[in-house]
PDB file of C-alpha atoms and ligand atoms in Angstrom:
ATOM      1  CA  MET A   1       3.475  15.446 -15.948  1.00  0.00           C
ATOM      2  CA  ARG A   2       3.047  11.616 -15.834  1.00  0.00           C
ATOM      3  CA  LEU A   3      -0.345  11.545 -14.218  1.00  0.00           C
ATOM      4  CA  ALA A   4      -2.007  14.427 -16.002  1.00  0.00           C
ATOM      5  CA  LYS A   5      -5.834  13.782 -16.395  1.00  0.00           C
ATOM      6  CA  HIS A   6      -5.730  10.982 -13.843  1.00  0.00           C
ATOM      7  CA  VAL A   7      -7.767  10.716 -10.625  1.00  0.00           C
ATOM      8  CA  ALA A   8      -6.014   8.690  -7.917  1.00  0.00           C
ATOM      9  CA  LEU A   9      -7.533   7.345  -4.667  1.00  0.00           C
ATOM     10  CA  ILE A  10      -4.889   6.400  -2.015  1.00  0.00           C
ATOM     11  CA  THR A  11      -5.759   4.495   1.066  1.00  0.00           C
ATOM     12  CA  GLY A  12      -3.537   4.951   4.216  1.00  0.00           C
ATOM     13  CA  GLY A  13      -2.708   8.302   2.556  1.00  0.00           C
ATOM     14  CA  ALA A  14      -2.089  10.137   5.806  1.00  0.00           C
ATOM     15  CA  SER A  15       1.422   8.606   6.552  1.00  0.00           C
ATOM     16  CA  GLY A  16       4.364   6.843   5.118  1.00  0.00           C
ATOM     17  CA  ILE A  17       4.072   5.382   1.601  1.00  0.00           C
ATOM     18  CA  GLY A  18       0.520   6.775   1.137  1.00  0.00           C
ATOM     19  CA  ARG A  19       1.472  10.181   2.103  1.00  0.00           C
ATOM     20  CA  GLU A  20       4.531  10.392  -0.143  1.00  0.00           C
ATOM     21  CA  SER A  21       2.580   8.899  -2.979  1.00  0.00           C
ATOM     22  CA  ALA A  22      -0.321  11.366  -2.586  1.00  0.00           C
ATOM     23  CA  LEU A  23       2.192  14.290  -2.718  1.00  0.00           C
ATOM     24  CA  LEU A  24       4.131  12.833  -5.712  1.00  0.00           C
ATOM     25  CA  PHE A  25       1.005  11.698  -7.734  1.00  0.00           C
ATOM     26  CA  ALA A  26      -0.430  15.239  -7.300  1.00  0.00           C
ATOM     27  CA  ALA A  27       2.905  16.860  -8.299  1.00  0.00           C
ATOM     28  CA  GLU A  28       2.722  14.655 -11.474  1.00  0.00           C
ATOM     29  CA  GLY A  29      -0.814  16.152 -12.341  1.00  0.00           C
ATOM     30  CA  ALA A  30      -3.250  13.800 -10.753  1.00  0.00           C
ATOM     31  CA  ALA A  31      -6.234  14.744  -8.571  1.00  0.00           C
ATOM     32  CA  VAL A  32      -5.939  12.905  -5.358  1.00  0.00           C
ATOM     33  CA  VAL A  33      -8.345  11.478  -2.817  1.00  0.00           C
ATOM     34  CA  VAL A  34      -6.450  10.898   0.242  1.00  0.00           C
ATOM     35  CA  CYS A  35      -8.202   8.279   2.588  1.00  0.00           C
ATOM     36  CA  ASP A  36      -7.212   7.235   6.006  1.00  0.00           C
ATOM     37  CA  VAL A  37      -8.603   6.873   9.622  1.00  0.00           C
ATOM     38  CA  THR A  38      -6.154   9.602  11.070  1.00  0.00           C
ATOM     39  CA  ASP A  39      -8.067  12.607  10.125  1.00  0.00           C
ATOM     40  CA  GLU A  40      -5.842  15.508  11.156  1.00  0.00           C
ATOM     41  CA  ALA A  41      -2.679  14.119   9.390  1.00  0.00           C
ATOM     42  CA  GLY A  42      -4.817  13.189   6.326  1.00  0.00           C
ATOM     43  CA  GLU A  43      -6.331  16.602   6.113  1.00  0.00           C
ATOM     44  CA  GLY A  44      -2.842  17.917   6.374  1.00  0.00           C
ATOM     45  CA  VAL A  45      -1.690  15.942   3.334  1.00  0.00           C
ATOM     46  CA  ALA A  46      -4.574  17.148   1.222  1.00  0.00           C
ATOM     47  CA  ALA A  47      -4.011  20.694   2.399  1.00  0.00           C
ATOM     48  CA  GLU A  48      -0.330  20.498   1.531  1.00  0.00           C
ATOM     49  CA  ILE A  49      -1.157  19.429  -1.981  1.00  0.00           C
ATOM     50  CA  ARG A  50      -3.711  22.235  -2.478  1.00  0.00           C
ATOM     51  CA  SER A  51      -1.298  24.875  -1.177  1.00  0.00           C
ATOM     52  CA  ALA A  52       1.241  23.721  -3.774  1.00  0.00           C
ATOM     53  CA  GLY A  53      -1.453  24.306  -6.462  1.00  0.00           C
ATOM     54  CA  GLY A  54      -2.513  20.678  -6.775  1.00  0.00           C
ATOM     55  CA  ARG A  55      -5.929  19.078  -6.382  1.00  0.00           C
ATOM     56  CA  ALA A  56      -6.860  16.918  -3.424  1.00  0.00           C
ATOM     57  CA  VAL A  57      -9.512  16.109  -0.868  1.00  0.00           C
ATOM     58  CA  TYR A  58      -9.298  14.172   2.361  1.00  0.00           C
ATOM     59  CA  LEU A  59     -11.957  11.638   3.341  1.00  0.00           C
ATOM     60  CA  HIS A  60     -12.202   9.509   6.475  1.00  0.00           C
ATOM     61  CA  ALA A  61     -12.422   5.801   5.178  1.00  0.00           C
ATOM     62  CA  ASP A  62     -11.758   2.756   7.234  1.00  0.00           C
ATOM     63  CA  VAL A  63     -10.884   0.180   4.490  1.00  0.00           C
ATOM     64  CA  SER A  64     -12.195  -2.661   6.642  1.00  0.00           C
ATOM     65  CA  LEU A  65     -15.677  -1.257   6.249  1.00  0.00           C
ATOM     66  CA  ASP A  66     -17.630  -1.963   3.019  1.00  0.00           C
ATOM     67  CA  ALA A  67     -19.703   1.219   3.388  1.00  0.00           C
ATOM     68  CA  ASP A  68     -16.468   3.380   3.728  1.00  0.00           C
ATOM     69  CA  CYS A  69     -14.970   1.830   0.656  1.00  0.00           C
ATOM     70  CA  ALA A  70     -18.180   2.394  -1.445  1.00  0.00           C
ATOM     71  CA  ASN A  71     -18.223   6.034  -0.258  1.00  0.00           C
ATOM     72  CA  MET A  72     -14.546   6.795  -1.023  1.00  0.00           C
ATOM     73  CA  VAL A  73     -15.063   5.655  -4.633  1.00  0.00           C
ATOM     74  CA  ARG A  74     -18.196   7.776  -4.820  1.00  0.00           C
ATOM     75  CA  VAL A  75     -16.329  10.774  -3.489  1.00  0.00           C
ATOM     76  CA  ALA A  76     -13.532  10.354  -6.090  1.00  0.00           C
ATOM     77  CA  GLN A  77     -16.179  10.347  -8.841  1.00  0.00           C
ATOM     78  CA  SER A  78     -18.261  13.182  -7.525  1.00  0.00           C
ATOM     79  CA  GLU A  79     -15.315  15.495  -6.708  1.00  0.00           C
ATOM     80  CA  PHE A  80     -13.154  14.808  -9.719  1.00  0.00           C
ATOM     81  CA  GLY A  81     -15.404  13.030 -12.267  1.00  0.00           C
ATOM     82  CA  LYS A  82     -13.806   9.610 -12.430  1.00  0.00           C
ATOM     83  CA  LEU A  83     -11.281   7.251 -10.814  1.00  0.00           C
ATOM     84  CA  THR A  84      -8.338   5.973 -12.918  1.00  0.00           C
ATOM     85  CA  VAL A  85      -5.729   5.008 -10.238  1.00  0.00           C
ATOM     86  CA  LEU A  86      -6.694   2.952  -7.066  1.00  0.00           C
ATOM     87  CA  PHE A  87      -3.809   2.523  -4.692  1.00  0.00           C
ATOM     88  CA  ASN A  88      -4.902   0.005  -1.944  1.00  0.00           C
ATOM     89  CA  ASN A  89      -2.114   0.856   0.451  1.00  0.00           C
ATOM     90  CA  ALA A  90      -3.491   1.042   3.947  1.00  0.00           C
ATOM     91  CA  GLY A  91      -2.076  -1.667   6.314  1.00  0.00           C
ATOM     92  CA  ILE A  92      -1.393  -2.359   9.967  1.00  0.00           C
ATOM     93  CA  MET A  93       1.143  -4.407  11.848  1.00  0.00           C
ATOM     94  CA  ILE A  94       0.277  -5.263  15.412  1.00  0.00           C
ATOM     95  CA  GLY A  95       2.962  -5.406  17.996  1.00  0.00           C
ATOM     96  CA  ASP A  96       1.959  -8.673  19.524  1.00  0.00           C
ATOM     97  CA  ASP A  97       1.691 -10.436  16.242  1.00  0.00           C
ATOM     98  CA  GLY A  98       3.949 -13.537  16.566  1.00  0.00           C
ATOM     99  CA  ASP A  99       3.925 -17.218  15.796  1.00  0.00           C
ATOM    100  CA  ALA A 100       1.048 -19.696  15.638  1.00  0.00           C
ATOM    101  CA  GLN A 101       1.117 -19.999  19.501  1.00  0.00           C
ATOM    102  CA  THR A 102       1.499 -16.339  20.506  1.00  0.00           C
ATOM    103  CA  THR A 103      -0.777 -14.627  17.804  1.00  0.00           C
ATOM    104  CA  THR A 104      -4.250 -14.350  19.267  1.00  0.00           C
ATOM    105  CA  GLU A 105      -7.342 -14.722  17.218  1.00  0.00           C
ATOM    106  CA  ASP A 106      -8.147 -11.067  17.802  1.00  0.00           C
ATOM    107  CA  ILE A 107      -4.731  -9.991  16.289  1.00  0.00           C
ATOM    108  CA  TRP A 108      -5.390 -12.355  13.406  1.00  0.00           C
ATOM    109  CA  ASP A 109      -8.838 -11.037  12.743  1.00  0.00           C
ATOM    110  CA  ARG A 110      -7.909  -7.293  13.071  1.00  0.00           C
ATOM    111  CA  THR A 111      -4.929  -7.796  10.688  1.00  0.00           C
ATOM    112  CA  MET A 112      -6.954  -9.656   8.133  1.00  0.00           C
ATOM    113  CA  ALA A 113      -9.789  -7.077   8.171  1.00  0.00           C
ATOM    114  CA  VAL A 114      -7.543  -4.221   7.312  1.00  0.00           C
ATOM    115  CA  ASN A 115      -4.558  -5.634   5.313  1.00  0.00           C
ATOM    116  CA  LEU A 116      -6.549  -8.376   3.193  1.00  0.00           C
ATOM    117  CA  LYS A 117     -10.335  -7.581   3.315  1.00  0.00           C
ATOM    118  CA  GLY A 118      -9.408  -3.822   2.990  1.00  0.00           C
ATOM    119  CA  VAL A 119      -7.745  -4.516  -0.394  1.00  0.00           C
ATOM    120  CA  PHE A 120     -10.733  -6.726  -1.520  1.00  0.00           C
ATOM    121  CA  LEU A 121     -13.251  -4.030  -0.584  1.00  0.00           C
ATOM    122  CA  GLY A 122     -11.210  -1.392  -2.393  1.00  0.00           C
ATOM    123  CA  CYS A 123     -11.276  -3.549  -5.562  1.00  0.00           C
ATOM    124  CA  ARG A 124     -14.869  -4.438  -5.022  1.00  0.00           C
ATOM    125  CA  HIS A 125     -15.865  -0.781  -5.327  1.00  0.00           C
ATOM    126  CA  GLY A 126     -13.010   0.707  -7.186  1.00  0.00           C
ATOM    127  CA  ILE A 127     -12.732  -1.691 -10.142  1.00  0.00           C
ATOM    128  CA  PRO A 128     -16.179  -0.792 -11.500  1.00  0.00           C
ATOM    129  CA  ALA A 129     -15.185   2.783 -11.408  1.00  0.00           C
ATOM    130  CA  LEU A 130     -12.019   2.255 -13.251  1.00  0.00           C
ATOM    131  CA  ARG A 131     -14.042   0.240 -15.858  1.00  0.00           C
ATOM    132  CA  GLU A 132     -16.492   3.132 -16.175  1.00  0.00           C
ATOM    133  CA  ALA A 133     -13.438   5.446 -16.820  1.00  0.00           C
ATOM    134  CA  GLY A 134     -12.265   3.300 -19.651  1.00  0.00           C
ATOM    135  CA  GLY A 135      -9.531   1.587 -17.722  1.00  0.00           C
ATOM    136  CA  GLY A 136      -6.828   2.232 -15.040  1.00  0.00           C
ATOM    137  CA  SER A 137      -4.264   0.965 -12.767  1.00  0.00           C
ATOM    138  CA  VAL A 138      -4.665  -0.757  -9.347  1.00  0.00           C
ATOM    139  CA  ILE A 139      -1.792  -1.056  -6.966  1.00  0.00           C
ATOM    140  CA  ASN A 140      -1.990  -3.180  -3.846  1.00  0.00           C
ATOM    141  CA  THR A 141       0.681  -2.872  -1.246  1.00  0.00           C
ATOM    142  CA  ALA A 142       1.889  -6.286  -0.346  1.00  0.00           C
ATOM    143  CA  SER A 143       5.238  -6.910   1.270  1.00  0.00           C
ATOM    144  CA  PHE A 144       8.561  -8.724   0.796  1.00  0.00           C
ATOM    145  CA  VAL A 145       7.179 -10.995   3.666  1.00  0.00           C
ATOM    146  CA  ALA A 146       4.718 -12.332   1.008  1.00  0.00           C
ATOM    147  CA  LEU A 147       7.723 -13.851  -0.697  1.00  0.00           C
ATOM    148  CA  MET A 148      10.029 -14.955   2.174  1.00  0.00           C
ATOM    149  CA  GLY A 149       9.673 -16.376   5.712  1.00  0.00           C
ATOM    150  CA  ALA A 150      11.351 -15.057   8.825  1.00  0.00           C
ATOM    151  CA  ALA A 151      12.462 -16.696  11.993  1.00  0.00           C
ATOM    152  CA  THR A 152      11.069 -13.615  13.885  1.00  0.00           C
ATOM    153  CA  PRO A 153       7.508 -14.170  12.734  1.00  0.00           C
ATOM    154  CA  GLN A 154       4.504 -11.762  12.375  1.00  0.00           C
ATOM    155  CA  LEU A 155       2.190 -14.580  11.303  1.00  0.00           C
ATOM    156  CA  ALA A 156      -1.053 -12.724  10.763  1.00  0.00           C
ATOM    157  CA  TYR A 157       0.824  -9.802   8.876  1.00  0.00           C
ATOM    158  CA  THR A 158       2.760 -12.285   6.650  1.00  0.00           C
ATOM    159  CA  ALA A 159      -0.370 -14.334   5.855  1.00  0.00           C
ATOM    160  CA  SER A 160      -2.380 -11.214   4.981  1.00  0.00           C
ATOM    161  CA  LYS A 161       0.299  -9.931   2.526  1.00  0.00           C
ATOM    162  CA  GLY A 162       0.429 -13.391   0.843  1.00  0.00           C
ATOM    163  CA  GLY A 163      -3.188 -13.012   0.383  1.00  0.00           C
ATOM    164  CA  VAL A 164      -2.764  -9.613  -1.143  1.00  0.00           C
ATOM    165  CA  LEU A 165      -0.206 -10.904  -3.638  1.00  0.00           C
ATOM    166  CA  ALA A 166      -2.380 -13.971  -4.654  1.00  0.00           C
ATOM    167  CA  MET A 167      -5.500 -11.800  -5.003  1.00  0.00           C
ATOM    168  CA  THR A 168      -3.584  -9.254  -7.148  1.00  0.00           C
ATOM    169  CA  ARG A 169      -2.485 -11.871  -9.660  1.00  0.00           C
ATOM    170  CA  GLU A 170      -6.029 -13.227 -10.074  1.00  0.00           C
ATOM    171  CA  LEU A 171      -7.447  -9.798 -10.463  1.00  0.00           C
ATOM    172  CA  ALA A 172      -4.868  -8.877 -13.047  1.00  0.00           C
ATOM    173  CA  VAL A 173      -5.942 -11.762 -15.128  1.00  0.00           C
ATOM    174  CA  VAL A 174      -9.621 -11.375 -14.691  1.00  0.00           C
ATOM    175  CA  HIS A 175      -9.559  -7.702 -15.715  1.00  0.00           C
ATOM    176  CA  ALA A 176      -6.716  -7.581 -18.376  1.00  0.00           C
ATOM    177  CA  ARG A 177      -9.112  -7.222 -21.293  1.00  0.00           C
ATOM    178  CA  GLU A 178     -10.858  -4.298 -19.637  1.00  0.00           C
ATOM    179  CA  ASN A 179      -7.684  -2.018 -19.792  1.00  0.00           C
ATOM    180  CA  ILE A 180      -7.263  -2.414 -16.095  1.00  0.00           C
ATOM    181  CA  ARG A 181      -3.885  -3.419 -14.830  1.00  0.00           C
ATOM    182  CA  VAL A 182      -3.431  -4.821 -11.189  1.00  0.00           C
ATOM    183  CA  ASN A 183      -0.020  -4.907  -9.772  1.00  0.00           C
ATOM    184  CA  ALA A 184       1.429  -5.628  -6.246  1.00  0.00           C
ATOM    185  CA  LEU A 185       4.103  -3.342  -4.729  1.00  0.00           C
ATOM    186  CA  CYS A 186       6.283  -5.406  -2.310  1.00  0.00           C
ATOM    187  CA  PRO A 187       8.370  -3.106  -0.249  1.00  0.00           C
ATOM    188  CA  GLY A 188      11.232  -4.234   1.957  1.00  0.00           C
ATOM    189  CA  PRO A 189      11.611  -2.812   5.369  1.00  0.00           C
ATOM    190  CA  LEU A 190      10.969   1.003   5.510  1.00  0.00           C
ATOM    191  CA  ARG A 191      11.764   3.705   7.947  1.00  0.00           C
ATOM    192  CA  THR A 192       8.087   4.464   8.399  1.00  0.00           C
ATOM    193  CA  LYS A 193       5.941   4.656  11.490  1.00  0.00           C
ATOM    194  CA  LEU A 194       4.495   1.155  10.835  1.00  0.00           C
ATOM    195  CA  LEU A 195       7.851  -0.604  11.095  1.00  0.00           C
ATOM    196  CA  MET A 196       9.612   1.720  13.529  1.00  0.00           C
ATOM    197  CA  ASP A 197       6.781   1.292  16.042  1.00  0.00           C
ATOM    198  CA  PHE A 198       7.161  -2.522  15.577  1.00  0.00           C
ATOM    199  CA  LEU A 199      10.897  -2.574  15.853  1.00  0.00           C
ATOM    200  CA  ASP A 200      10.901  -0.399  18.920  1.00  0.00           C
ATOM    201  CA  THR A 201      14.469  -0.766  20.105  1.00  0.00           C
ATOM    202  CA  GLU A 202      17.744  -0.076  18.308  1.00  0.00           C
ATOM    203  CA  GLU A 203      18.710  -3.699  18.709  1.00  0.00           C
ATOM    204  CA  LYS A 204      15.603  -4.916  16.934  1.00  0.00           C
ATOM    205  CA  ARG A 205      16.355  -2.434  14.195  1.00  0.00           C
ATOM    206  CA  GLU A 206      19.890  -3.482  13.816  1.00  0.00           C
ATOM    207  CA  ARG A 207      18.950  -7.177  13.689  1.00  0.00           C
ATOM    208  CA  ARG A 208      16.571  -6.516  10.843  1.00  0.00           C
ATOM    209  CA  LEU A 209      19.299  -4.505   8.965  1.00  0.00           C
ATOM    210  CA  VAL A 210      21.542  -7.509   8.877  1.00  0.00           C
ATOM    211  CA  HIS A 211      19.426  -9.032   6.170  1.00  0.00           C
ATOM    212  CA  VAL A 212      19.403  -6.014   3.951  1.00  0.00           C
ATOM    213  CA  PRO A 213      22.220  -6.079   1.363  1.00  0.00           C
ATOM    214  CA  MET A 214      22.021  -2.240   1.094  1.00  0.00           C
ATOM    215  CA  GLY A 215      22.368  -1.921   4.848  1.00  0.00           C
ATOM    216  CA  ARG A 216      19.593   0.606   5.338  1.00  0.00           C
ATOM    217  CA  PHE A 217      15.891   0.780   5.661  1.00  0.00           C
ATOM    218  CA  GLY A 218      13.995   2.026   2.513  1.00  0.00           C
ATOM    219  CA  GLU A 219      12.188   5.426   2.491  1.00  0.00           C
ATOM    220  CA  ALA A 220       8.526   5.958   1.783  1.00  0.00           C
ATOM    221  CA  SER A 221       9.496   8.281  -0.932  1.00  0.00           C
ATOM    222  CA  GLU A 222      11.331   5.434  -2.763  1.00  0.00           C
ATOM    223  CA  MET A 223       8.097   3.374  -2.709  1.00  0.00           C
ATOM    224  CA  ALA A 224       6.078   6.276  -3.952  1.00  0.00           C
ATOM    225  CA  ARG A 225       8.331   6.479  -7.084  1.00  0.00           C
ATOM    226  CA  ALA A 226       7.749   2.855  -7.707  1.00  0.00           C
ATOM    227  CA  ALA A 227       4.024   3.300  -7.302  1.00  0.00           C
ATOM    228  CA  LEU A 228       4.121   6.250  -9.667  1.00  0.00           C
ATOM    229  CA  PHE A 229       5.689   4.102 -12.305  1.00  0.00           C
ATOM    230  CA  LEU A 230       2.915   1.396 -11.787  1.00  0.00           C
ATOM    231  CA  ALA A 231       0.196   4.073 -11.777  1.00  0.00           C
ATOM    232  CA  SER A 232       1.380   5.763 -15.020  1.00  0.00           C
ATOM    233  CA  ASP A 233       1.299   4.789 -18.687  1.00  0.00           C
ATOM    234  CA  ASP A 234       5.091   4.028 -18.433  1.00  0.00           C
ATOM    235  CA  ALA A 235       3.830   0.710 -16.994  1.00  0.00           C
ATOM    236  CA  SER A 236       1.367   0.082 -19.844  1.00  0.00           C
ATOM    237  CA  TYR A 237       2.460  -3.543 -20.338  1.00  0.00           C
ATOM    238  CA  VAL A 238       3.080  -4.270 -16.576  1.00  0.00           C
ATOM    239  CA  ASN A 239       0.160  -6.372 -15.253  1.00  0.00           C
ATOM    240  CA  GLY A 240       0.015  -9.014 -12.487  1.00  0.00           C
ATOM    241  CA  ALA A 241       3.471  -8.107 -11.449  1.00  0.00           C
ATOM    242  CA  THR A 242       5.158  -8.698  -7.990  1.00  0.00           C
ATOM    243  CA  PHE A 243       6.965  -5.401  -7.951  1.00  0.00           C
ATOM    244  CA  THR A 244       9.605  -5.816  -5.438  1.00  0.00           C
ATOM    245  CA  VAL A 245      11.449  -2.829  -4.077  1.00  0.00           C
ATOM    246  CA  ASP A 246      13.406  -4.230  -1.234  1.00  0.00           C
ATOM    247  CA  GLY A 247      17.122  -3.108  -1.325  1.00  0.00           C
ATOM    248  CA  GLY A 248      18.024  -6.585  -2.514  1.00  0.00           C
ATOM    249  CA  ILE A 249      16.729  -8.696   0.332  1.00  0.00           C
ATOM    250  CA  SER A 250      14.899 -11.236  -1.749  1.00  0.00           C
ATOM    251  CA  ALA A 251      18.051 -11.654  -3.893  1.00  0.00           C
ATOM    252  CA  ALA A 252      20.415 -12.343  -1.011  1.00  0.00           C
ATOM    253  CA  TYR A 253      21.732 -15.649   0.421  1.00  0.00           C
ATOM    254  CA  VAL A 254      24.399 -14.034   2.520  1.00  0.00           C
ATOM    255  CA  THR A 255      24.597 -10.263   3.006  1.00  0.00           C
ATOM    256  CA  PRO A 256      27.930  -8.322   3.017  1.00  0.00           C
ATOM    257  CA  GLU A 257      29.425  -7.319   6.407  1.00  0.00           C
TER     258      GLU A 257
HETATM  259  P1  NAD B   1       2.235   3.992   7.998  1.00  0.00           P
HETATM  260  O1  NAD B   1       1.925   3.466   9.254  1.00  0.00           O
HETATM  261  O2  NAD B   1       3.126   5.094   7.855  1.00  0.00           O
HETATM  262  O3  NAD B   1       0.932   4.284   7.169  1.00  0.00           O
HETATM  263  C1  NAD B   1      -0.103   3.474   7.118  1.00  0.00           C
HETATM  264  C2  NAD B   1      -1.355   4.185   7.083  1.00  0.00           C
HETATM  265  O4  NAD B   1      -2.537   3.394   6.976  1.00  0.00           O
HETATM  266  C3  NAD B   1      -1.627   5.158   8.327  1.00  0.00           C
HETATM  267  O5  NAD B   1      -1.832   6.582   7.968  1.00  0.00           O
HETATM  268  C4  NAD B   1      -2.797   4.564   8.989  1.00  0.00           C
HETATM  269  O6  NAD B   1      -3.575   5.475   9.654  1.00  0.00           O
HETATM  270  C5  NAD B   1      -3.645   3.951   7.816  1.00  0.00           C
HETATM  271  N1  NAD B   1      -4.532   2.947   8.188  1.00  0.00           N
HETATM  272  C6  NAD B   1      -4.414   1.990   9.135  1.00  0.00           C
HETATM  273  N2  NAD B   1      -5.693   1.330   9.319  1.00  0.00           N
HETATM  274  C7  NAD B   1      -6.409   1.897   8.430  1.00  0.00           C
HETATM  275  C8  NAD B   1      -7.788   1.556   7.949  1.00  0.00           C
HETATM  276  N3  NAD B   1      -8.501   0.558   8.648  1.00  0.00           N
HETATM  277  N4  NAD B   1      -8.291   2.361   7.031  1.00  0.00           N
HETATM  278  C9  NAD B   1      -7.648   3.233   6.463  1.00  0.00           C
HETATM  279  N5  NAD B   1      -6.321   3.610   6.717  1.00  0.00           N
HETATM  280  C10 NAD B   1      -5.819   2.848   7.660  1.00  0.00           C
HETATM  281  O7  NAD B   1       2.909   2.698   7.306  1.00  0.00           O
HETATM  282  P2  NAD B   1       3.569   2.431   5.764  1.00  0.00           P
HETATM  283  O8  NAD B   1       4.862   1.854   6.128  1.00  0.00           O
HETATM  284  O9  NAD B   1       3.489   3.595   4.980  1.00  0.00           O
HETATM  285  O10 NAD B   1       2.651   1.252   5.317  1.00  0.00           O
HETATM  286  C11 NAD B   1       1.900   1.447   4.089  1.00  0.00           C
HETATM  287  C12 NAD B   1       1.679  -0.045   3.597  1.00  0.00           C
HETATM  288  O11 NAD B   1       2.970  -0.590   3.267  1.00  0.00           O
HETATM  289  C13 NAD B   1       1.034  -1.027   4.504  1.00  0.00           C
HETATM  290  O12 NAD B   1       0.192  -1.869   3.733  1.00  0.00           O
HETATM  291  C14 NAD B   1       2.237  -1.827   4.995  1.00  0.00           C
HETATM  292  O13 NAD B   1       1.787  -3.063   5.473  1.00  0.00           O
HETATM  293  C15 NAD B   1       3.023  -1.824   3.735  1.00  0.00           C
HETATM  294  N6  NAD B   1       4.490  -2.221   4.004  1.00  0.00           N
HETATM  295  C16 NAD B   1       5.234  -1.507   4.926  1.00  0.00           C
HETATM  296  C17 NAD B   1       6.518  -1.905   5.139  1.00  0.00           C
HETATM  297  C18 NAD B   1       7.381  -1.228   6.109  1.00  0.00           C
HETATM  298  O14 NAD B   1       8.451  -1.631   6.411  1.00  0.00           O
HETATM  299  N7  NAD B   1       6.888  -0.036   6.595  1.00  0.00           N
HETATM  300  C19 NAD B   1       7.079  -2.984   4.392  1.00  0.00           C
HETATM  301  C20 NAD B   1       6.349  -3.695   3.504  1.00  0.00           C
HETATM  302  C21 NAD B   1       4.992  -3.326   3.325  1.00  0.00           C
END
């Protein structure tokens, strides 16, 4: 059991990476607080963990709201006694997000509120709890788009993920002497609801796959295994890392046919 005695809080835990991570972390011994805004699916994840003999609760928490983030950390501590793993994973990608001319101010603000401010608020409330527990691991979900630009832009999303990556590095430095590690997970394109809703035709999907050396989308479960490594003591000297799990996209100049 790689997370025995750990208590993990996962935002965006109802679907995709968050869901797979909640199931995996619980199977590895962690008590899990599953947070999301889609309550039925979130309750389902917690119920699935409990019926497999694990420990989990679901909590409605909108990461763009300070009070909800304060509450989710309080619930982790009251239900399970402490918090040692904080996975700031919730994120959105709005369909009409485009270039500097087509992205509206509303899309920009909504994207930043969830993807960037949500990570800030998670850390604002979660890091004191990790400190109280004697240390822990923070994982922030950024993206490969924090590292590379695309000619088919999603400007607000890309900028928000760049912010997550920069913030992660700084937090990693600030809290390093407190036994708190802070790392960014940078997934490549995944076969999850978030991206499949955005790439809503077969043509768009195929166009994206042209750039992936492995020639397929990643799976949420593959990100969960990377997050498990960052959460666990196996990563005891991994801090401030840009942990890229992208099928080779960021290594490629030209991809094979
Ligand atoms: P997903 O849509 O399957 O899951 C995201 C979850 O976040 C959903 O359950 C959603 O309800 C929740 N959520 C949305 N707004 C929220 C809010 N305000 N408060 C709390 N929860 C909220 O998508 P996913 O692919 O699993 O995405 C997880 C993370 O991975 C996101 O940060 C995303 O940006 C990032 N990411 C995804 C990809 C990809 O290709 N899918 C690539 C790189 C990074």
